[in-house]
């Protein structure tokens, strides 16, 4: 997961870390993140979707047996092929 997050922009990484409680952050709702960033929940949802799409593309480049894919499966991330 860390390799997937490291390829994201700072904005995308911040949203993913807060949304899923990664890298020392507590898991937060879209509203909580929006309040913190000073924008709408819908904007945070869009950023989250963009970030997950980028991470999914990276997973596909690496192949299904990559460590990134296996780690994503461990936390319950589901890609397009499931």
C-alpha positions as protocol buffer text, in pm:
chain_id: "A"
residue {
  index: 1
  type: UNK
  ca { x: 0 y: 0 z: 0 }
}
residue {
  index: 2
  type: UNK
  ca { x: 285 y: 237 z: 83 }
}
residue {
  index: 3
  type: UNK
  ca { x: 426 y: 209 z: -268 }
}
residue {
  index: 4
  type: UNK
  ca { x: 85 y: 295 z: -413 }
}
residue {
  index: 5
  type: UNK
  ca { x: 43 y: 595 z: -185 }
}
residue {
  index: 6
  type: UNK
  ca { x: 398 y: 718 z: -249 }
}
residue {
  index: 7
  type: UNK
  ca { x: 322 y: 763 z: -619 }
}
residue {
  index: 8
  type: UNK
  ca { x: 25 y: 990 z: -544 }
}
residue {
  index: 9
  type: UNK
  ca { x: 31 y: 1368 z: -519 }
}
residue {
  index: 10
  type: UNK
  ca { x: 43 y: 1510 z: -168 }
}
residue {
  index: 11
  type: UNK
  ca { x: -327 y: 1606 z: -186 }
}
residue {
  index: 12
  type: UNK
  ca { x: -434 y: 1256 z: -295 }
}
residue {
  index: 13
  type: UNK
  ca { x: -209 y: 1085 z: -40 }
}
residue {
  index: 14
  type: UNK
  ca { x: -343 y: 1303 z: 243 }
}
residue {
  index: 15
  type: UNK
  ca { x: -702 y: 1214 z: 159 }
}
residue {
  index: 16
  type: UNK
  ca { x: -629 y: 839 z: 131 }
}
residue {
  index: 17
  type: UNK
  ca { x: -429 y: 835 z: 456 }
}
residue {
  index: 18
  type: UNK
  ca { x: -709 y: 1010 z: 646 }
}
residue {
  index: 19
  type: UNK
  ca { x: -995 y: 822 z: 481 }
}
residue {
  index: 20
  type: UNK
  ca { x: -854 y: 475 z: 556 }
}
residue {
  index: 21
  type: UNK
  ca { x: -659 y: 552 z: 874 }
}
residue {
  index: 22
  type: UNK
  ca { x: -311 y: 493 z: 729 }
}
residue {
  index: 23
  type: UNK
  ca { x: 32 y: 625 z: 825 }
}
residue {
  index: 24
  type: UNK
  ca { x: -63 y: 732 z: 1176 }
}
residue {
  index: 25
  type: UNK
  ca { x: -396 y: 897 z: 1092 }
}
residue {
  index: 26
  type: UNK
  ca { x: -730 y: 795 z: 1234 }
}
residue {
  index: 27
  type: UNK
  ca { x: -995 y: 681 z: 988 }
}
residue {
  index: 28
  type: UNK
  ca { x: -1213 y: 980 z: 897 }
}
residue {
  index: 29
  type: UNK
  ca { x: -1540 y: 1039 z: 714 }
}
residue {
  index: 30
  type: UNK
  ca { x: -1563 y: 1245 z: 396 }
}
residue {
  index: 31
  type: UNK
  ca { x: -1725 y: 1526 z: 598 }
}
residue {
  index: 32
  type: UNK
  ca { x: -1449 y: 1527 z: 860 }
}
residue {
  index: 33
  type: UNK
  ca { x: -1180 y: 1547 z: 592 }
}
residue {
  index: 34
  type: UNK
  ca { x: -1374 y: 1817 z: 405 }
}
residue {
  index: 35
  type: UNK
  ca { x: -1403 y: 2025 z: 721 }
}
residue {
  index: 36
  type: UNK
  ca { x: -1029 y: 1989 z: 783 }
}
residue {
  index: 37
  type: UNK
  ca { x: -941 y: 2087 z: 424 }
}
residue {
  index: 38
  type: UNK
  ca { x: -1205 y: 2359 z: 396 }
}
residue {
  index: 39
  type: UNK
  ca { x: -1394 y: 2216 z: 100 }
}
residue {
  index: 40
  type: UNK
  ca { x: -1703 y: 2006 z: 28 }
}
residue {
  index: 41
  type: UNK
  ca { x: -1750 y: 1636 z: 98 }
}
residue {
  index: 42
  type: UNK
  ca { x: -1813 y: 1590 z: -273 }
}
residue {
  index: 43
  type: UNK
  ca { x: -1470 y: 1735 z: -356 }
}
residue {
  index: 44
  type: UNK
  ca { x: -1306 y: 1493 z: -112 }
}
residue {
  index: 45
  type: UNK
  ca { x: -1501 y: 1206 z: -268 }
}
residue {
  index: 46
  type: UNK
  ca { x: -1368 y: 1307 z: -611 }
}
residue {
  index: 47
  type: UNK
  ca { x: -1010 y: 1325 z: -482 }
}
residue {
  index: 48
  type: UNK
  ca { x: -1050 y: 984 z: -316 }
}
residue {
  index: 49
  type: UNK
  ca { x: -1186 y: 834 z: -639 }
}
residue {
  index: 50
  type: UNK
  ca { x: -900 y: 980 z: -844 }
}
residue {
  index: 51
  type: UNK
  ca { x: -644 y: 846 z: -598 }
}
residue {
  index: 52
  type: UNK
  ca { x: -794 y: 497 z: -591 }
}
residue {
  index: 53
  type: UNK
  ca { x: -809 y: 496 z: -972 }
}
residue {
  index: 54
  type: UNK
  ca { x: -439 y: 588 z: -989 }
}
residue {
  index: 55
  type: UNK
  ca { x: -353 y: 318 z: -736 }
}
residue {
  index: 56
  type: UNK
  ca { x: -562 y: 64 z: -930 }
}
residue {
  index: 57
  type: UNK
  ca { x: -376 y: 149 z: -1252 }
}
residue {
  index: 58
  type: UNK
  ca { x: -44 y: 102 z: -1073 }
}
residue {
  index: 59
  type: UNK
  ca { x: -164 y: -236 z: -946 }
}
residue {
  index: 60
  type: UNK
  ca { x: -250 y: -341 z: -1298 }
}
residue {
  index: 61
  type: UNK
  ca { x: 96 y: -239 z: -1422 }
}
residue {
  index: 62
  type: UNK
  ca { x: 254 y: -450 z: -1148 }
}
residue {
  index: 63
  type: UNK
  ca { x: 38 y: -755 z: -1207 }
}
residue {
  index: 64
  type: UNK
  ca { x: -200 y: -930 z: -971 }
}
residue {
  index: 65
  type: UNK
  ca { x: 69 y: -1109 z: -773 }
}
residue {
  index: 66
  type: UNK
  ca { x: 260 y: -792 z: -685 }
}
residue {
  index: 67
  type: UNK
  ca { x: 307 y: -706 z: -316 }
}
residue {
  index: 68
  type: UNK
  ca { x: 88 y: -399 z: -374 }
}
residue {
  index: 69
  type: UNK
  ca { x: -200 y: -616 z: -494 }
}
residue {
  index: 70
  type: UNK
  ca { x: -165 y: -863 z: -207 }
}
residue {
  index: 71
  type: UNK
  ca { x: -155 y: -582 z: 52 }
}
residue {
  index: 72
  type: UNK
  ca { x: -463 y: -421 z: -103 }
}
residue {
  index: 73
  type: UNK
  ca { x: -647 y: -753 z: -81 }
}
residue {
  index: 74
  type: UNK
  ca { x: -552 y: -778 z: 287 }
}
residue {
  index: 75
  type: UNK
  ca { x: -728 y: -450 z: 373 }
}
residue {
  index: 76
  type: UNK
  ca { x: -1030 y: -539 z: 160 }
}
residue {
  index: 77
  type: UNK
  ca { x: -966 y: -319 z: -143 }
}
residue {
  index: 78
  type: UNK
  ca { x: -1159 y: -448 z: -445 }
}
residue {
  index: 79
  type: UNK
  ca { x: -1050 y: -373 z: -799 }
}
residue {
  index: 80
  type: UNK
  ca { x: -1246 y: -380 z: -1123 }
}
residue {
  index: 81
  type: UNK
  ca { x: -1183 y: -751 z: -1182 }
}
residue {
  index: 82
  type: UNK
  ca { x: -1376 y: -870 z: -877 }
}
